[in-house]
Amino acid sequence: MLSKEKLAIHGGIPVRDAYLPYGTQWIDNEDINAVINVLNSDYLTTGPKIAEFEKEVANYTGAKYAVSFSNGTAALHGACFAAGIKEGDEVITTPMTFAASANCILYQGAKPIFADINPDNYNVSPKSIENLITKKTKAIIAVDFAGQPSDLDHILTIAQEHNLIVIEDAAHSLGATYKESKIGSRCDMTMFSFHPVKHITTGEGGMITTNDKEFRDRLIQFRNHGITRDRSRFKEEHGPWYYEMQLLGYNYRMTDFQAALGLSQLKKLDNFIKRRKEIASMYSKAFENIEQIRIPVNCKESQSSWHLYVIRLNQEKLTVNRKEIFEALVSENIGVNVHYIPVYYHPYYHEIGYKKGLCPNSEKLYEEIITLPLFPKMSEKDIFDVIKAVKKVISFYSND
Ligand SMILES: *Cc1c(COP(=O)(O)O)cnc(C)c1O
């Protein structure tokens, strides 16, 4: 029946009147008041809310320390600095991520090495990491794709054997669990992002969690111009006004009103994740018997926090490719997206010497994926509209 309905792209009536975004924040009055209170206080930046937010994120994730940053990318840069990554080093990461996961390696003058993904859960494959380790390898940046934790213990074992630092890019996986424990305390450093499409937001914002005091100290110094006010670490002493800039840092500080927003949002995180899980299972239930679609799989040892819901098309069962399916869904007013364009496909990476063909599984995946809308504020109608639109478009272009 659905296949006889004309698609919006061919002049039919769209499933929705209004465009549904793929992700967006959920801000309520409590959040707004938290920000206003700080705006009326003495500290707009690096005040008491920063320390409080850091403490709460450390508590939530089970890490000893948390260090806030102006955004997740700055936090990754800080982690690369703290890890001692420098010119001449190689750092292994995945191409199925946002460019920031690899750009932070370039910021430190080191070389990103792209390891291919595991075709089951689209996370970096430990085996392909192992094959790329050289004498120059310094660290691994593992990304928890879509909220599904990477194969962390396997990666940590490899790292231990080769004396490498593991940085986890957990921009998607705040609140996810791996072997019963929350993401954020297993790797040397873990990065979270508070961009509006992520689980909780501070507008822009990021955090590194770690159990290592030395990493924490370096992160704090790095995000504030490389300055220290700790007299015990001074090289000289001039008087009470004196502070020292001891390394080349940046201004990567978060404001206090952002931290207040983060604190307020953090209280809602578990409910946000619960809702994301519900929506994901509604999608999976609706699509599990459609042979044109491969639904995301959940690994046994972990619980995804469902940042993204990514479907993979079975091209053999469709008359058109991903681009047409994508465009048809947009015409139905469904805000679809693609996560991700392999990082080394970008012209900048091409310019600095990366070529297509490096990671065949990632490249094949890229041709076949579509991200569906997923955010806690979605209504039941929104969810059913997405399901209806996907079924409509897929059955229209199905080749049986
Ligand atoms: C969002 C994101 C980042 C960067 O975070 P920002 O806060 O936007 O700088 C890094 N890695 C991944 C995988 C992300 O999704």
Short mmCIF file of C-alpha atoms and ligand atoms in Angstrom, two decimals:
data_model
loop_
_atom_site.label_atom_id
_atom_site.label_comp_id
_atom_site.label_asym_id
_atom_site.label_seq_id
_atom_site.Cartn_x
_atom_site.Cartn_y
_atom_site.Cartn_z
CA MET A 1 0.00 0.00 0.00
CA LEU A 2 2.73 2.41 0.94
CA SER A 3 4.59 1.89 -2.31
CA LYS A 4 1.61 3.33 -4.21
CA GLU A 5 1.75 6.57 -2.22
CA LYS A 6 3.59 9.18 -4.17
CA LEU A 7 6.70 10.51 -2.46
CA ALA A 8 6.90 14.21 -1.67
CA ILE A 9 9.98 14.38 -3.86
CA HIS A 10 7.76 13.35 -6.79
CA GLY A 11 5.03 15.86 -5.99
CA GLY A 12 3.15 13.91 -3.32
CA ILE A 13 2.19 15.17 0.12
CA PRO A 14 5.02 15.17 2.68
CA VAL A 15 4.61 13.09 5.84
CA ARG A 16 5.21 16.24 7.91
CA ASP A 17 4.25 19.88 7.42
CA ALA A 18 7.22 21.19 9.38
CA TYR A 19 10.84 20.14 9.16
CA LEU A 20 12.03 17.93 12.02
CA PRO A 21 15.71 18.50 12.93
CA TYR A 22 18.02 15.51 13.50
CA GLY A 23 18.98 16.72 16.96
CA THR A 24 18.39 19.66 19.26
CA GLN A 25 18.71 20.73 22.89
CA TRP A 26 16.05 20.68 25.59
CA ILE A 27 16.22 23.80 27.76
CA ASP A 28 13.61 24.43 30.46
CA ASN A 29 12.94 27.26 32.93
CA GLU A 30 15.14 25.70 35.58
CA ASP A 31 18.07 25.86 33.12
CA ILE A 32 17.28 29.46 32.22
CA ASN A 33 17.08 30.52 35.87
CA ALA A 34 20.38 28.81 36.64
CA VAL A 35 22.06 30.95 33.98
CA ILE A 36 20.32 34.16 35.12
CA ASN A 37 21.46 33.58 38.70
CA VAL A 38 25.09 33.51 37.59
CA LEU A 39 24.63 36.59 35.40
CA ASN A 40 23.48 38.39 38.56
CA SER A 41 26.46 37.15 40.58
CA ASP A 42 30.07 38.34 40.94
CA TYR A 43 31.72 35.77 38.69
CA LEU A 44 31.01 35.42 35.01
CA THR A 45 33.97 33.16 34.38
CA THR A 46 36.07 30.68 36.39
CA GLY A 47 33.94 31.12 39.47
CA PRO A 48 32.29 28.63 41.81
CA LYS A 49 30.04 27.05 39.16
CA ILE A 50 33.03 25.78 37.18
CA ALA A 51 34.39 23.87 40.16
CA GLU A 52 30.93 22.56 40.99
CA PHE A 53 30.23 21.40 37.44
CA GLU A 54 33.63 19.69 37.22
CA LYS A 55 32.99 17.91 40.52
CA GLU A 56 29.55 16.73 39.42
CA VAL A 57 30.80 15.42 36.07
CA ALA A 58 33.62 13.59 37.87
CA ASN A 59 31.05 12.09 40.27
CA TYR A 60 28.70 11.11 37.47
CA THR A 61 31.38 9.40 35.40
CA GLY A 62 33.27 7.89 38.32
CA ALA A 63 36.51 9.66 37.41
CA LYS A 64 38.74 11.31 40.02
CA TYR A 65 39.07 14.61 38.18
CA ALA A 66 37.25 16.62 35.54
CA VAL A 67 38.60 19.70 33.77
CA SER A 68 36.21 21.93 31.81
CA PHE A 69 37.01 23.56 28.47
CA SER A 70 35.39 26.09 26.16
CA ASN A 71 34.34 23.29 23.81
CA GLY A 72 34.97 19.61 23.16
CA THR A 73 37.56 20.29 20.48
CA ALA A 74 39.60 22.46 22.85
CA ALA A 75 39.30 19.66 25.41
CA LEU A 76 40.69 17.16 22.88
CA HIS A 77 43.53 19.58 22.12
CA GLY A 78 44.22 19.78 25.86
CA ALA A 79 44.23 15.99 26.13
CA CYS A 80 46.72 15.69 23.26
CA PHE A 81 48.92 18.27 24.95
CA ALA A 82 48.68 16.58 28.36
CA ALA A 83 49.52 13.24 26.75
CA GLY A 84 52.75 14.79 25.49
CA ILE A 85 51.81 14.36 21.82
CA LYS A 86 54.20 16.40 19.69
CA GLU A 87 55.81 16.77 16.30
CA GLY A 88 57.09 13.46 14.97
CA ASP A 89 54.52 11.40 16.86
CA GLU A 90 51.77 9.32 15.33
CA VAL A 91 48.32 8.98 16.88
CA ILE A 92 45.89 6.32 15.74
CA THR A 93 42.21 7.19 15.39
CA THR A 94 39.12 6.37 13.33
CA PRO A 95 37.95 8.13 10.17
CA MET A 96 34.27 7.63 11.13
CA THR A 97 34.13 10.68 13.34
CA PHE A 98 33.84 14.43 13.37
CA ALA A 99 37.01 16.09 12.07
CA ALA A 100 37.89 17.38 15.58
CA SER A 101 38.98 13.88 16.72
CA ALA A 102 41.84 14.02 14.22
CA ASN A 103 42.38 17.78 13.99
CA CYS A 104 43.52 17.84 17.62
CA ILE A 105 46.43 15.60 16.63
CA LEU A 106 47.42 18.06 13.90
CA TYR A 107 47.21 20.96 16.38
CA GLN A 108 50.08 19.32 18.26
CA GLY A 109 52.09 18.85 15.06
CA ALA A 110 51.65 15.07 15.14
CA LYS A 111 50.31 12.76 12.46
CA PRO A 112 46.82 11.19 12.52
CA ILE A 113 46.87 7.55 11.42
CA PHE A 114 43.47 6.22 10.42
CA ALA A 115 42.53 2.71 11.51
CA ASP A 116 39.51 1.07 9.91
CA ILE A 117 36.26 0.34 11.70
CA ASN A 118 34.68 -2.83 12.91
CA PRO A 119 31.75 -3.37 10.49
CA ASP A 120 29.45 -4.53 13.31
CA ASN A 121 29.28 -1.42 15.47
CA TYR A 122 31.23 1.10 13.35
CA ASN A 123 33.78 1.71 16.11
CA VAL A 124 37.50 1.52 15.46
CA SER A 125 38.73 -2.07 15.15
CA PRO A 126 41.39 -3.00 17.73
CA LYS A 127 42.96 -5.35 15.18
CA SER A 128 43.44 -2.54 12.66
CA ILE A 129 44.90 -0.34 15.41
CA GLU A 130 47.41 -3.07 16.22
CA ASN A 131 48.48 -3.36 12.58
CA LEU A 132 49.29 0.36 12.40
CA ILE A 133 51.48 0.67 15.50
CA THR A 134 55.02 1.84 14.77
CA LYS A 135 57.92 3.17 16.86
CA LYS A 136 56.41 6.64 16.40
CA THR A 137 52.98 5.76 17.79
CA LYS A 138 52.27 7.73 20.95
CA ALA A 139 48.54 7.46 21.57
CA ILE A 140 45.17 6.15 20.43
CA ILE A 141 42.04 8.29 20.19
CA ALA A 142 39.03 5.97 20.27
CA VAL A 143 35.63 7.43 19.42
CA ASP A 144 32.41 5.93 20.82
CA PHE A 145 30.42 6.12 17.60
CA ALA A 146 26.76 7.14 18.05
CA GLY A 147 27.01 6.52 21.82
CA GLN A 148 28.13 2.90 21.62
CA PRO A 149 31.33 2.46 23.66
CA SER A 150 34.39 1.28 21.74
CA ASP A 151 36.01 -2.08 22.51
CA LEU A 152 37.84 -0.33 25.37
CA ASP A 153 39.50 -3.22 27.21
CA HIS A 154 40.87 -4.64 24.00
CA ILE A 155 42.22 -1.22 23.01
CA LEU A 156 43.66 -0.63 26.50
CA THR A 157 45.43 -4.00 26.41
CA ILE A 158 47.05 -3.13 23.09
CA ALA A 159 48.00 0.29 24.48
CA GLN A 160 49.57 -1.26 27.55
CA GLU A 161 51.68 -3.64 25.46
CA HIS A 162 53.02 -0.75 23.41
CA ASN A 163 53.13 1.90 26.12
CA LEU A 164 50.54 4.15 24.48
CA ILE A 165 48.13 6.66 25.98
CA VAL A 166 44.43 6.15 25.28
CA ILE A 167 42.19 9.18 24.87
CA GLU A 168 38.51 8.37 24.56
CA ASP A 169 36.42 10.74 22.45
CA ALA A 170 33.15 10.29 24.30
CA ALA A 171 31.38 13.25 22.70
CA HIS A 172 28.56 10.78 21.90
CA SER A 173 28.67 8.56 24.95
CA LEU A 174 28.13 10.56 28.13
CA GLY A 175 26.03 8.25 30.31
CA ALA A 176 26.80 5.11 28.32
CA THR A 177 28.12 2.11 30.21
CA TYR A 178 30.88 -0.34 29.43
CA LYS A 179 31.02 -3.54 31.47
CA GLU A 180 28.63 -2.04 34.04
CA SER A 181 30.61 1.14 34.62
CA LYS A 182 29.93 4.60 33.24
CA ILE A 183 32.09 5.93 30.45
CA GLY A 184 34.70 8.39 31.72
CA SER A 185 37.08 6.61 34.07
CA ARG A 186 38.57 3.73 32.10
CA CYS A 187 40.94 5.43 29.66
CA ASP A 188 43.80 7.81 30.45
CA MET A 189 41.59 10.73 29.50
CA THR A 190 38.00 10.92 28.29
CA MET A 191 36.50 13.87 26.41
CA PHE A 192 32.88 15.01 26.57
CA SER A 193 31.22 17.71 24.47
CA PHE A 194 28.32 19.92 25.49
CA HIS A 195 27.39 21.18 22.04
CA PRO A 196 23.58 21.56 21.72
CA VAL A 197 23.10 18.31 19.78
CA LYS A 198 24.96 16.26 22.42
CA HIS A 199 23.37 14.70 25.52
CA ILE A 200 23.54 17.82 27.67
CA THR A 201 24.52 21.31 26.59
CA THR A 202 26.32 24.41 27.79
CA GLY A 203 25.97 26.13 24.39
CA GLU A 204 29.61 25.39 23.65
CA GLY A 205 31.57 23.38 26.17
CA GLY A 206 33.74 20.38 26.82
CA MET A 207 35.30 18.35 29.62
CA ILE A 208 38.16 15.94 30.16
CA THR A 209 37.83 13.33 32.88
CA THR A 210 40.89 11.51 34.19
CA ASN A 211 42.16 9.64 37.24
CA ASP A 212 45.68 11.01 36.83
CA LYS A 213 46.63 14.11 38.81
CA GLU A 214 49.50 14.96 36.48
CA PHE A 215 47.19 15.01 33.46
CA ARG A 216 44.73 17.13 35.40
CA ASP A 217 47.38 19.71 36.34
CA ARG A 218 48.62 19.95 32.77
CA LEU A 219 45.07 20.34 31.43
CA ILE A 220 44.32 23.16 33.87
CA GLN A 221 47.50 25.01 32.94
CA PHE A 222 46.97 24.47 29.20
CA ARG A 223 43.44 25.90 29.17
CA ASN A 224 44.66 29.09 30.85
CA HIS A 225 47.55 30.33 28.64
CA GLY A 226 50.04 27.96 30.27
CA ILE A 227 49.90 30.07 33.43
CA THR A 228 50.37 28.77 36.96
CA ARG A 229 49.78 30.59 40.24
CA ASP A 230 51.12 27.70 42.30
CA ARG A 231 54.12 29.24 44.10
CA SER A 232 55.68 25.85 44.74
CA ARG A 233 56.15 25.48 40.98
CA PHE A 234 57.57 28.97 40.26
CA LYS A 235 60.98 29.34 38.60
CA GLU A 236 61.32 32.87 40.03
CA GLU A 237 59.58 34.96 42.69
CA HIS A 238 58.91 38.68 42.24
CA GLY A 239 56.16 39.47 44.76
CA PRO A 240 52.50 39.00 45.55
CA TRP A 241 51.35 39.91 41.98
CA TYR A 242 53.56 37.33 40.39
CA TYR A 243 52.38 34.43 38.23
CA GLU A 244 54.23 32.44 35.61
CA MET A 245 53.48 31.41 32.08
CA GLN A 246 55.52 28.24 31.80
CA LEU A 247 54.29 26.72 28.58
CA LEU A 248 52.35 27.83 25.50
CA GLY A 249 48.73 27.36 26.46
CA TYR A 250 45.48 28.84 25.20
CA ASN A 251 42.42 30.59 26.51
CA TYR A 252 40.11 27.57 26.49
CA ARG A 253 38.08 28.43 29.59
CA MET A 254 34.36 27.83 30.02
CA THR A 255 32.26 30.63 31.55
CA ASP A 256 30.51 30.28 34.90
CA PHE A 257 27.05 30.73 33.40
CA GLN A 258 27.78 27.89 30.98
CA ALA A 259 28.82 25.72 33.93
CA ALA A 260 25.56 26.63 35.70
CA LEU A 261 23.64 25.53 32.62
CA GLY A 262 25.67 22.33 32.53
CA LEU A 263 24.90 21.61 36.20
CA SER A 264 21.21 22.12 35.62
CA GLN A 265 21.26 19.95 32.49
CA LEU A 266 23.23 17.20 34.23
CA LYS A 267 20.30 16.64 36.60
CA LYS A 268 18.18 15.69 33.60
CA LEU A 269 20.78 13.56 31.85
CA ASP A 270 19.48 10.17 32.97
CA ASN A 271 15.97 11.05 31.83
CA PHE A 272 17.30 12.32 28.52
CA ILE A 273 19.13 9.04 27.96
CA LYS A 274 16.11 7.00 29.00
CA ARG A 275 14.04 8.81 26.40
CA ARG A 276 16.73 8.36 23.74
CA LYS A 277 16.76 4.63 24.43
CA GLU A 278 12.97 4.46 24.12
CA ILE A 279 13.03 6.25 20.78
CA ALA A 280 15.87 4.04 19.51
CA SER A 281 13.98 0.89 20.44
CA MET A 282 10.82 2.18 18.75
CA TYR A 283 12.85 2.69 15.58
CA SER A 284 14.53 -0.69 15.85
CA LYS A 285 11.22 -2.44 16.37
CA ALA A 286 9.71 -0.67 13.36
CA PHE A 287 12.63 -1.41 11.05
CA GLU A 288 13.96 -4.78 12.20
CA ASN A 289 12.11 -6.77 9.55
CA ILE A 290 12.76 -4.43 6.67
CA GLU A 291 15.48 -6.10 4.63
CA GLN A 292 16.50 -2.83 2.96
CA ILE A 293 17.62 -1.48 6.32
CA ARG A 294 20.25 -2.65 8.76
CA ILE A 295 19.49 -1.33 12.24
CA PRO A 296 22.25 -0.48 14.75
CA VAL A 297 23.37 -3.34 16.98
CA ASN A 298 24.02 -3.03 20.69
CA CYS A 299 27.13 -4.84 21.92
CA LYS A 300 26.65 -7.20 24.84
CA GLU A 301 29.25 -5.70 27.17
CA SER A 302 27.99 -2.14 26.80
CA GLN A 303 24.91 0.08 26.88
CA SER A 304 24.78 2.84 24.30
CA SER A 305 23.61 6.28 25.35
CA TRP A 306 22.13 6.69 21.85
CA HIS A 307 23.49 9.98 20.61
CA LEU A 308 22.68 8.99 17.03
CA TYR A 309 20.43 6.46 15.35
CA VAL A 310 22.20 5.43 12.15
CA ILE A 311 20.55 3.14 9.63
CA ARG A 312 22.55 1.37 6.96
CA LEU A 313 20.97 0.73 3.57
CA ASN A 314 21.12 -2.63 1.87
CA GLN A 315 21.84 -1.36 -1.63
CA GLU A 316 21.12 -4.72 -3.25
CA LYS A 317 17.48 -4.41 -2.25
CA LEU A 318 17.02 -0.83 -3.43
CA THR A 319 16.64 0.72 -6.87
CA VAL A 320 18.46 3.94 -5.94
CA ASN A 321 21.43 4.86 -3.81
CA ARG A 322 21.76 6.67 -0.49
CA LYS A 323 21.66 10.16 -2.05
CA GLU A 324 18.16 9.62 -3.49
CA ILE A 325 16.87 8.05 -0.26
CA PHE A 326 18.35 10.95 1.71
CA GLU A 327 16.79 13.56 -0.58
CA ALA A 328 13.42 11.80 -0.48
CA LEU A 329 13.46 11.85 3.35
CA VAL A 330 14.32 15.55 3.34
CA SER A 331 11.33 16.13 1.03
CA GLU A 332 9.17 14.38 3.62
CA ASN A 333 10.47 17.02 6.08
CA ILE A 334 12.58 14.57 8.03
CA GLY A 335 15.90 16.08 9.15
CA VAL A 336 18.27 13.33 8.20
CA ASN A 337 22.04 13.60 8.31
CA VAL A 338 25.14 11.56 7.52
CA HIS A 339 27.63 10.65 10.25
CA TYR A 340 30.30 10.74 9.04
CA ILE A 341 32.21 11.73 5.95
CA PRO A 342 35.51 9.85 6.51
CA VAL A 343 37.81 12.50 7.97
CA TYR A 344 40.56 11.99 5.40
CA TYR A 345 38.07 12.65 2.52
CA HIS A 346 38.07 16.33 3.42
CA PRO A 347 40.09 18.52 1.02
CA TYR A 348 42.38 19.70 3.80
CA TYR A 349 43.43 16.14 4.59
CA HIS A 350 43.88 15.50 0.88
CA GLU A 351 46.16 18.54 0.70
CA ILE A 352 48.37 17.19 3.47
CA GLY A 353 48.76 13.86 1.73
CA TYR A 354 45.89 11.52 2.69
CA LYS A 355 44.30 9.53 -0.11
CA LYS A 356 41.04 7.65 -0.52
CA GLY A 357 41.28 3.89 -0.06
CA LEU A 358 42.88 3.94 3.40
CA CYS A 359 39.97 2.36 5.28
CA PRO A 360 37.70 0.31 2.98
CA ASN A 361 35.12 -0.62 5.64
CA SER A 362 34.68 3.03 6.62
CA GLU A 363 34.43 4.12 3.01
CA LYS A 364 31.79 1.50 2.22
CA LEU A 365 29.86 2.44 5.35
CA TYR A 366 29.92 6.10 4.38
CA GLU A 367 28.10 5.27 1.11
CA GLU A 368 25.24 3.51 2.90
CA ILE A 369 24.39 5.39 6.10
CA ILE A 370 21.65 7.82 7.09
CA THR A 371 21.20 9.32 10.56
CA LEU A 372 17.56 9.66 11.66
CA PRO A 373 16.31 12.37 14.03
CA LEU A 374 16.89 11.45 17.68
CA PHE A 375 16.56 13.83 20.61
CA PRO A 376 14.69 13.61 23.94
CA LYS A 377 12.21 16.36 23.13
CA MET A 378 10.75 14.40 20.18
CA SER A 379 7.01 13.81 20.56
CA GLU A 380 5.33 10.47 19.84
CA LYS A 381 4.05 12.01 16.63
CA ASP A 382 7.56 13.05 15.63
CA ILE A 383 8.77 9.49 16.13
CA PHE A 384 5.89 7.96 14.17
CA ASP A 385 6.38 10.51 11.38
CA VAL A 386 10.01 9.42 11.02
CA ILE A 387 9.00 5.76 10.94
CA LYS A 388 6.23 6.47 8.45
CA ALA A 389 8.51 8.50 6.19
CA VAL A 390 11.29 5.89 6.24
CA LYS A 391 8.84 3.09 5.44
CA LYS A 392 7.24 5.15 2.68
CA VAL A 393 10.54 6.04 1.01
CA ILE A 394 12.08 2.59 1.39
CA SER A 395 9.08 0.74 0.02
CA PHE A 396 8.85 3.16 -2.90
CA TYR A 397 12.45 2.46 -3.88
CA SER A 398 12.48 -1.22 -2.94
CA ASN A 399 13.29 -3.52 -5.84
CA ASP A 400 10.99 -6.39 -4.95
C1 LIG B 1 30.87 17.08 18.83
C2 LIG B 1 32.08 16.26 18.65
C3 LIG B 1 33.37 16.74 18.94
C4 LIG B 1 33.69 18.17 19.22
O1 LIG B 1 32.97 18.77 20.18
P1 LIG B 1 32.71 20.36 20.17
O2 LIG B 1 32.22 20.61 21.55
O3 LIG B 1 31.68 20.62 19.11
O4 LIG B 1 33.99 21.04 19.88
C5 LIG B 1 34.43 15.86 18.85
N1 LIG B 1 34.25 14.59 18.50
C6 LIG B 1 33.04 14.10 18.18
C7 LIG B 1 32.91 12.67 17.80
C8 LIG B 1 31.93 14.92 18.23
O5 LIG B 1 30.72 14.43 17.88
#
